[in-house]
CSV table of C-alpha atoms in Angstrom, one decimal:
chain,number,residue,atom,x,y,z
A,16,UNK,CA,-12.4,-9.3,-28.8
A,17,UNK,CA,-14.0,-11.9,-26.7
A,18,UNK,CA,-16.5,-9.5,-24.8
A,19,UNK,CA,-19.5,-10.4,-22.7
A,20,UNK,CA,-22.9,-8.9,-22.2
A,21,UNK,CA,-21.6,-7.2,-19.1
A,22,UNK,CA,-18.6,-5.5,-20.7
A,23,UNK,CA,-16.0,-8.1,-19.4
A,24,UNK,CA,-13.2,-8.9,-22.0
A,25,UNK,CA,-11.9,-12.5,-21.8
A,26,UNK,CA,-8.0,-12.1,-22.2
A,27,UNK,CA,-7.0,-15.4,-20.3
A,28,UNK,CA,-7.4,-18.8,-22.1
A,29,UNK,CA,-7.5,-22.1,-20.2
A,30,UNK,CA,-7.0,-25.0,-22.4
A,31,UNK,CA,-7.5,-28.5,-21.1
A,32,UNK,CA,-5.4,-31.0,-22.8
A,33,UNK,CA,-6.8,-34.2,-21.4
A,34,UNK,CA,-9.3,-35.3,-18.9
A,35,UNK,CA,-7.0,-38.2,-17.7
A,36,UNK,CA,-5.3,-38.0,-14.4
A,37,UNK,CA,-2.6,-40.1,-12.5
A,38,UNK,CA,-4.1,-39.1,-9.1
A,39,UNK,CA,-7.5,-39.7,-7.6
A,40,UNK,CA,-7.8,-36.6,-5.6
A,41,UNK,CA,-11.4,-36.9,-3.5
A,42,UNK,CA,-12.4,-33.5,-4.2
A,43,UNK,CA,-12.3,-34.1,-7.9
A,44,UNK,CA,-13.0,-37.9,-8.7
A,45,UNK,CA,-13.8,-41.3,-6.9
A,46,UNK,CA,-10.9,-43.7,-6.2
A,47,UNK,CA,-11.9,-45.9,-9.2
A,48,UNK,CA,-11.4,-43.0,-11.6
A,49,UNK,CA,-13.8,-42.1,-14.4
A,50,UNK,CA,-14.8,-43.0,-17.8
A,51,UNK,CA,-12.4,-41.1,-19.8
A,52,UNK,CA,-13.3,-39.3,-23.0
A,53,UNK,CA,-12.9,-41.3,-26.1
A,54,UNK,CA,-9.5,-40.4,-27.8
A,55,UNK,CA,-11.2,-39.5,-31.3
A,56,UNK,CA,-13.2,-36.9,-29.4
A,57,UNK,CA,-10.1,-35.1,-28.0
A,58,UNK,CA,-8.6,-32.3,-30.0
A,59,UNK,CA,-5.4,-33.2,-32.0
A,60,UNK,CA,-2.4,-31.3,-31.4
A,61,UNK,CA,-2.8,-29.2,-34.6
A,62,UNK,CA,-6.4,-28.6,-33.5
A,63,UNK,CA,-5.4,-27.3,-30.1
A,64,UNK,CA,-2.8,-25.1,-31.7
A,65,UNK,CA,-5.3,-23.6,-34.6
A,66,UNK,CA,-7.8,-22.7,-31.9
A,67,UNK,CA,-5.2,-21.1,-29.6
A,68,UNK,CA,-3.7,-19.2,-32.4
A,69,UNK,CA,-7.2,-17.9,-33.4
A,70,UNK,CA,-7.6,-16.7,-29.8
A,71,UNK,CA,-4.3,-15.0,-29.6
A,72,UNK,CA,-4.0,-13.5,-33.0
A,73,UNK,CA,-7.5,-12.6,-33.8
A,74,UNK,CA,-9.7,-12.7,-30.4
A,75,UNK,CA,-7.2,-10.7,-27.9
A,76,UNK,CA,-6.1,-13.6,-25.8
A,77,UNK,CA,-3.0,-12.6,-23.9
A,78,UNK,CA,-2.5,-15.6,-21.6
A,79,UNK,CA,-2.7,-19.4,-22.3
A,80,UNK,CA,-2.7,-21.8,-19.5
A,81,UNK,CA,-2.5,-25.5,-20.4
A,82,UNK,CA,-4.5,-27.6,-17.8
A,83,UNK,CA,-6.1,-31.2,-17.5
A,84,UNK,CA,-6.8,-33.5,-16.0
A,85,UNK,CA,-3.2,-33.7,-15.9
A,86,UNK,CA,-1.5,-32.0,-18.8
A,87,UNK,CA,1.8,-33.6,-18.5
A,88,UNK,CA,0.2,-37.0,-19.6
A,89,UNK,CA,-0.2,-35.2,-23.0
A,90,UNK,CA,2.7,-36.5,-25.1
A,91,UNK,CA,2.6,-33.6,-27.4
A,92,UNK,CA,2.9,-31.0,-24.7
A,93,UNK,CA,6.3,-29.7,-25.4
A,94,UNK,CA,5.5,-29.2,-29.1
A,95,UNK,CA,2.1,-27.4,-28.2
A,96,UNK,CA,3.9,-25.2,-25.8
A,97,UNK,CA,6.7,-24.3,-28.4
A,98,UNK,CA,4.1,-23.7,-31.2
A,99,UNK,CA,2.3,-21.2,-28.7
A,100,UNK,CA,5.4,-19.5,-27.9
A,101,UNK,CA,5.9,-18.8,-31.7
A,102,UNK,CA,2.5,-17.0,-32.1
A,103,UNK,CA,2.6,-13.2,-32.4
A,104,UNK,CA,1.9,-11.3,-30.2
A,105,UNK,CA,3.4,-14.0,-27.9
A,106,UNK,CA,1.1,-14.9,-25.0
A,107,UNK,CA,2.2,-15.7,-21.5
A,108,UNK,CA,2.0,-19.4,-21.3
A,109,UNK,CA,1.6,-21.4,-18.0
A,110,UNK,CA,0.6,-24.8,-16.9
A,111,UNK,CA,-1.3,-26.2,-13.9
A,112,UNK,CA,-0.2,-29.6,-13.0
A,113,UNK,CA,-0.2,-32.1,-10.0
A,114,UNK,CA,3.7,-32.0,-10.6
A,115,UNK,CA,4.0,-35.8,-11.3
A,116,UNK,CA,6.6,-36.1,-14.1
A,117,UNK,CA,7.6,-32.4,-13.8
A,118,UNK,CA,11.1,-33.4,-12.6
A,119,UNK,CA,11.7,-34.7,-16.1
A,120,UNK,CA,9.7,-32.0,-18.1
A,121,UNK,CA,10.4,-28.8,-16.4
A,122,UNK,CA,13.6,-28.2,-18.3
A,123,UNK,CA,12.3,-29.3,-21.8
A,124,UNK,CA,9.2,-27.2,-21.2
A,125,UNK,CA,11.1,-24.2,-20.2
A,126,UNK,CA,13.3,-24.7,-23.3
A,127,UNK,CA,9.9,-24.8,-25.3
A,128,UNK,CA,8.7,-21.4,-24.1
A,129,UNK,CA,6.7,-22.3,-21.0
A,130,UNK,CA,6.8,-19.3,-18.6
A,131,UNK,CA,5.6,-20.5,-15.3
A,132,UNK,CA,3.8,-23.3,-13.6
A,133,UNK,CA,1.0,-23.8,-10.8
A,134,UNK,CA,1.5,-27.0,-9.1
A,135,UNK,CA,-1.2,-28.7,-6.7
A,136,UNK,CA,0.1,-29.6,-3.1
A,137,UNK,CA,-2.5,-30.1,-0.5
A,138,UNK,CA,-0.3,-31.8,2.3
A,139,UNK,CA,3.2,-32.5,3.2
A,140,UNK,CA,2.4,-35.6,5.1
A,141,UNK,CA,2.8,-38.6,3.0
A,142,UNK,CA,-0.1,-40.7,4.7
A,143,UNK,CA,-2.3,-37.6,4.1
A,144,UNK,CA,-1.3,-37.4,0.5
A,145,UNK,CA,-2.1,-41.1,0.0
A,146,UNK,CA,-5.5,-40.6,1.7
A,147,UNK,CA,-6.4,-37.5,-0.5
A,148,UNK,CA,-5.0,-38.7,-3.6
A,149,UNK,CA,-5.3,-42.5,-3.4
A,150,UNK,CA,-1.7,-42.6,-4.7
A,151,UNK,CA,1.6,-42.4,-2.8
A,152,UNK,CA,3.4,-39.8,-4.9
A,153,UNK,CA,4.1,-37.2,-2.5
A,154,UNK,CA,7.8,-37.5,-3.3
A,155,UNK,CA,7.2,-37.0,-7.1
A,156,UNK,CA,5.4,-33.8,-6.6
A,157,UNK,CA,8.2,-32.5,-4.4
A,158,UNK,CA,10.9,-33.3,-7.0
A,159,UNK,CA,8.8,-31.7,-9.5
A,160,UNK,CA,8.5,-28.4,-7.7
A,161,UNK,CA,12.2,-28.4,-7.1
A,162,UNK,CA,12.6,-29.1,-10.8
A,163,UNK,CA,10.3,-26.2,-11.9
A,164,UNK,CA,12.3,-23.7,-9.6
A,165,UNK,CA,15.7,-25.2,-11.2
A,166,UNK,CA,14.4,-24.6,-14.6
A,167,UNK,CA,13.3,-21.0,-14.2
A,168,UNK,CA,9.6,-21.4,-14.2
A,169,UNK,CA,9.1,-18.6,-12.0
A,170,UNK,CA,7.2,-17.7,-9.8
A,171,UNK,CA,6.5,-21.3,-9.0
A,172,UNK,CA,3.0,-21.4,-7.6
A,173,UNK,CA,1.5,-23.9,-5.4
A,174,UNK,CA,-2.2,-24.3,-5.2
A,175,UNK,CA,-3.7,-26.1,-1.8
A,176,UNK,CA,-7.2,-27.0,-1.1
A,177,UNK,CA,-7.9,-27.8,2.5
A,178,UNK,CA,-10.5,-30.3,3.5
A,179,UNK,CA,-12.2,-30.3,7.0
A,180,UNK,CA,-10.9,-33.1,9.1
A,181,UNK,CA,-8.2,-34.2,6.6
A,182,UNK,CA,-5.5,-31.6,6.0
A,183,UNK,CA,-7.2,-28.4,7.4
A,184,UNK,CA,-4.5,-28.4,10.2
A,185,UNK,CA,-1.7,-27.9,7.5
A,186,UNK,CA,-2.4,-24.3,6.5
A,187,UNK,CA,0.4,-23.1,8.6
A,188,UNK,CA,3.2,-25.8,7.7
A,189,UNK,CA,2.4,-25.6,4.0
A,190,UNK,CA,3.1,-21.8,4.1
A,191,UNK,CA,6.4,-22.2,6.0
A,192,UNK,CA,7.4,-24.8,3.4
A,193,UNK,CA,6.5,-22.7,0.6
A,194,UNK,CA,8.3,-19.5,2.2
A,195,UNK,CA,11.4,-21.7,3.0
A,196,UNK,CA,11.6,-22.7,-0.8
A,197,UNK,CA,10.5,-19.4,-2.6
A,198,UNK,CA,7.2,-20.9,-3.8
A,199,UNK,CA,4.1,-18.6,-4.1
A,200,UNK,CA,1.1,-20.5,-2.0
A,201,UNK,CA,-2.5,-20.0,-2.9
A,202,UNK,CA,-5.3,-21.7,-1.1
A,203,UNK,CA,-8.4,-22.4,-2.8
A,204,UNK,CA,-11.8,-22.9,-1.4
A,205,UNK,CA,-13.0,-26.5,-2.3
A,206,UNK,CA,-15.7,-26.0,-5.1
A,207,UNK,CA,-18.5,-28.1,-6.0
A,208,UNK,CA,-16.9,-29.7,-9.0
A,209,UNK,CA,-16.2,-33.2,-7.8
A,210,UNK,CA,-17.7,-36.1,-9.8
A,211,UNK,CA,-19.3,-37.8,-6.8
A,212,UNK,CA,-21.3,-34.5,-6.1
A,213,UNK,CA,-20.4,-35.1,-2.4
A,214,UNK,CA,-19.3,-31.2,-2.0
A,215,UNK,CA,-21.3,-29.6,0.8
A,216,UNK,CA,-20.9,-26.1,2.1
A,217,UNK,CA,-20.4,-27.2,5.7
A,218,UNK,CA,-17.5,-29.4,4.7
A,219,UNK,CA,-15.7,-26.5,2.9
A,220,UNK,CA,-13.0,-24.8,4.8
A,221,UNK,CA,-13.8,-21.1,3.9
A,222,UNK,CA,-11.4,-18.2,2.9
A,223,UNK,CA,-12.1,-16.7,6.4
A,224,UNK,CA,-11.0,-19.8,8.2
A,225,UNK,CA,-7.9,-20.2,6.4
A,226,UNK,CA,-6.9,-16.7,7.2
A,227,UNK,CA,-7.6,-17.1,10.7
A,228,UNK,CA,-5.4,-20.2,10.8
A,229,UNK,CA,-2.7,-18.4,9.2
A,230,UNK,CA,-3.2,-15.4,11.2
A,231,UNK,CA,-2.2,-17.3,14.4
A,232,UNK,CA,1.4,-18.0,13.0
A,233,UNK,CA,2.0,-15.0,10.7
A,234,UNK,CA,1.2,-11.3,10.4
A,235,UNK,CA,-1.0,-10.8,7.4
A,236,UNK,CA,-1.5,-7.7,5.6
A,237,UNK,CA,-3.7,-7.2,2.5
A,238,UNK,CA,-1.7,-6.0,-0.5
A,239,UNK,CA,-3.1,-3.0,-2.3
A,240,UNK,CA,-6.4,-4.2,-3.9
A,241,UNK,CA,-5.7,-1.9,-6.9
A,242,UNK,CA,-2.9,-4.3,-7.9
A,243,UNK,CA,-5.3,-7.3,-8.0
A,244,UNK,CA,-6.9,-6.6,-11.2
A,245,UNK,CA,-8.8,-9.7,-12.5
A,246,UNK,CA,-6.5,-12.2,-10.4
A,247,UNK,CA,-8.6,-14.7,-8.5
A,248,UNK,CA,-6.6,-14.6,-5.4
A,249,UNK,CA,-6.6,-12.1,-2.8
A,250,UNK,CA,-3.0,-11.5,-1.8
A,251,UNK,CA,-1.6,-10.9,1.8
A,252,UNK,CA,1.9,-10.0,2.7
A,253,UNK,CA,3.4,-12.3,5.3
A,254,UNK,CA,5.2,-10.7,8.0
A,255,UNK,CA,5.6,-7.5,6.3
A,256,UNK,CA,6.7,-8.9,2.9
A,257,UNK,CA,7.9,-9.2,0.3
A,258,UNK,CA,6.7,-12.7,0.4
A,259,UNK,CA,2.8,-13.1,0.0
A,260,UNK,CA,0.1,-15.8,0.4
A,261,UNK,CA,-3.2,-16.0,-1.8
A,262,UNK,CA,-6.4,-17.0,-0.8
A,263,UNK,CA,-9.0,-17.8,-3.6
A,264,UNK,CA,-12.6,-17.6,-2.2
A,265,UNK,CA,-14.4,-18.8,-5.3
A,266,UNK,CA,-17.5,-19.8,-3.1
A,267,UNK,CA,-17.5,-17.3,-0.4
A,268,UNK,CA,-15.9,-14.2,-1.9
A,269,UNK,CA,-16.5,-14.5,-5.6
A,270,UNK,CA,-14.8,-12.4,-8.1
A,271,UNK,CA,-17.0,-13.0,-11.1
A,272,UNK,CA,-17.4,-9.2,-11.8
A,273,UNK,CA,-13.7,-9.0,-12.7
A,274,UNK,CA,-13.4,-12.3,-14.5
A,275,UNK,CA,-11.5,-12.4,-17.9
A,276,UNK,CA,-11.1,-16.0,-18.2
A,277,UNK,CA,-12.6,-18.4,-20.8
A,278,UNK,CA,-12.1,-22.1,-21.2
A,279,UNK,CA,-11.5,-24.6,-24.0
A,280,UNK,CA,-11.9,-28.2,-22.9
A,281,UNK,CA,-9.9,-31.2,-24.3
A,282,UNK,CA,-13.0,-32.1,-26.6
A,283,UNK,CA,-13.2,-28.5,-28.0
A,284,UNK,CA,-16.0,-27.1,-26.2
A,285,UNK,CA,-16.0,-23.4,-25.0
A,286,UNK,CA,-17.0,-22.9,-21.5
A,287,UNK,CA,-17.4,-19.5,-20.0
A,288,UNK,CA,-17.2,-20.5,-16.4
A,289,UNK,CA,-16.2,-23.6,-14.4
A,290,UNK,CA,-19.8,-23.9,-13.1
A,291,UNK,CA,-21.5,-23.4,-16.6
A,292,UNK,CA,-24.0,-25.9,-17.6
A,293,UNK,CA,-23.8,-25.2,-21.3
A,294,UNK,CA,-21.0,-25.1,-23.9
A,295,UNK,CA,-20.3,-24.2,-27.4
A,296,UNK,CA,-18.8,-26.9,-29.9
A,297,UNK,CA,-16.0,-25.5,-31.6
A,298,UNK,CA,-14.4,-28.9,-32.6
A,299,UNK,CA,-17.2,-30.2,-34.8
A,300,UNK,CA,-17.3,-26.9,-36.8
A,301,UNK,CA,-13.6,-27.1,-37.1
A,302,UNK,CA,-13.7,-30.6,-38.4
A,303,UNK,CA,-16.3,-29.9,-40.8
A,304,UNK,CA,-14.2,-27.4,-42.3
A,305,UNK,CA,-15.3,-23.9,-40.9
A,306,UNK,CA,-13.1,-20.9,-41.6
A,307,UNK,CA,-11.1,-19.0,-39.1
A,308,UNK,CA,-13.8,-16.2,-39.4
A,309,UNK,CA,-16.6,-18.6,-38.9
A,310,UNK,CA,-14.8,-20.1,-35.6
A,311,UNK,CA,-14.0,-16.6,-34.4
A,312,UNK,CA,-17.5,-15.7,-34.6
A,313,UNK,CA,-18.8,-18.8,-32.9
A,314,UNK,CA,-16.4,-18.1,-30.1
A,315,UNK,CA,-17.6,-14.5,-29.8
A,316,UNK,CA,-21.1,-15.7,-29.7
A,317,UNK,CA,-20.4,-18.1,-27.0
A,318,UNK,CA,-18.6,-15.5,-24.9
A,319,UNK,CA,-21.5,-13.0,-25.2
A,320,UNK,CA,-23.8,-15.4,-23.3
A,321,UNK,CA,-21.6,-15.4,-20.4
A,322,UNK,CA,-23.8,-15.0,-17.1
A,323,UNK,CA,-23.2,-12.3,-14.6
A,324,UNK,CA,-21.7,-14.8,-11.9
A,325,UNK,CA,-21.6,-18.3,-11.1
A,326,UNK,CA,-24.9,-18.4,-8.8
A,327,UNK,CA,-23.7,-20.7,-6.1
A,328,UNK,CA,-25.6,-19.0,-3.6
A,329,UNK,CA,-28.8,-19.1,-5.8
A,330,UNK,CA,-31.3,-21.8,-4.8
A,331,UNK,CA,-31.7,-22.8,-8.4
A,332,UNK,CA,-27.9,-23.5,-8.7
A,333,UNK,CA,-27.0,-26.8,-10.2
A,334,UNK,CA,-23.5,-28.5,-10.2
A,335,UNK,CA,-22.3,-28.9,-13.7
A,336,UNK,CA,-22.4,-32.3,-15.2
A,337,UNK,CA,-18.6,-32.3,-16.0
A,338,UNK,CA,-16.2,-32.6,-13.1
A,339,UNK,CA,-13.3,-30.7,-12.9
A,340,UNK,CA,-10.9,-33.1,-14.4
A,341,UNK,CA,-13.1,-32.9,-17.6
A,342,UNK,CA,-13.4,-29.0,-17.5
A,343,UNK,CA,-9.9,-28.0,-16.9
A,344,UNK,CA,-8.9,-25.6,-14.0
């Protein structure tokens, strides 16, 4: 098992398949984009599946989520999902995406074994979408969401980041839209993971502010906290339920004590936290001919070194060098 020094067991593996993205969301990267990782440094499809299989079959991983960048840009994605679904014990398989191209790929991915999706949607206004993402692709995202629902990739979850003075007035419209379409909305506090290092605490819309905005239009009641487990979102029943909305307060309401996640970057580095400043290189060991036993022990050693928390409130906190697109959500 992947157990750290504080007794937490990592069973949820987030695997980044690429650092590339077809949007330029301002909380992630600059409008001109970034220097992408050279392709030879990226794990091949076979290497991804070997490491995922190691996690599932030998290290206790029960959920695999494929992320990016934008994972739909990975040509081999359906094959990777199909091979993951063939592992025993079969893990739950999910995908975090911006939704562009999901209208074409939702059905093939469901056929390959994908269980569900998380789709990023920060605004319902076309002009605001273009301002945030520097691309006019809102209609593509909405079509992708509809296709995911039609393909049975349920529950379809929607992730929204509110930015002060940009889209923070859209909390209520976003929730109404998701309720009408049967999507499960989760608001996420903006985190210090932008490539520009422009994040400020004052500029962040906090979990409390989000709940205040929603509370002006809906009756919110906390769901049983005992049902939350290691889930990052605090869940609230809307107008008595059964529909609910989630709020992920990564900064102001950290959930590090129950964290069960471990991350594998597109270039084969183990990361214990989005905000980690160190990594453990599995790719080079794998390519040098390391056995599964050796790779498993390297992975266990990496997780044993996991810190107690992300330390954002500590004066010594340093934003990680990698932006979100190069880590994987």
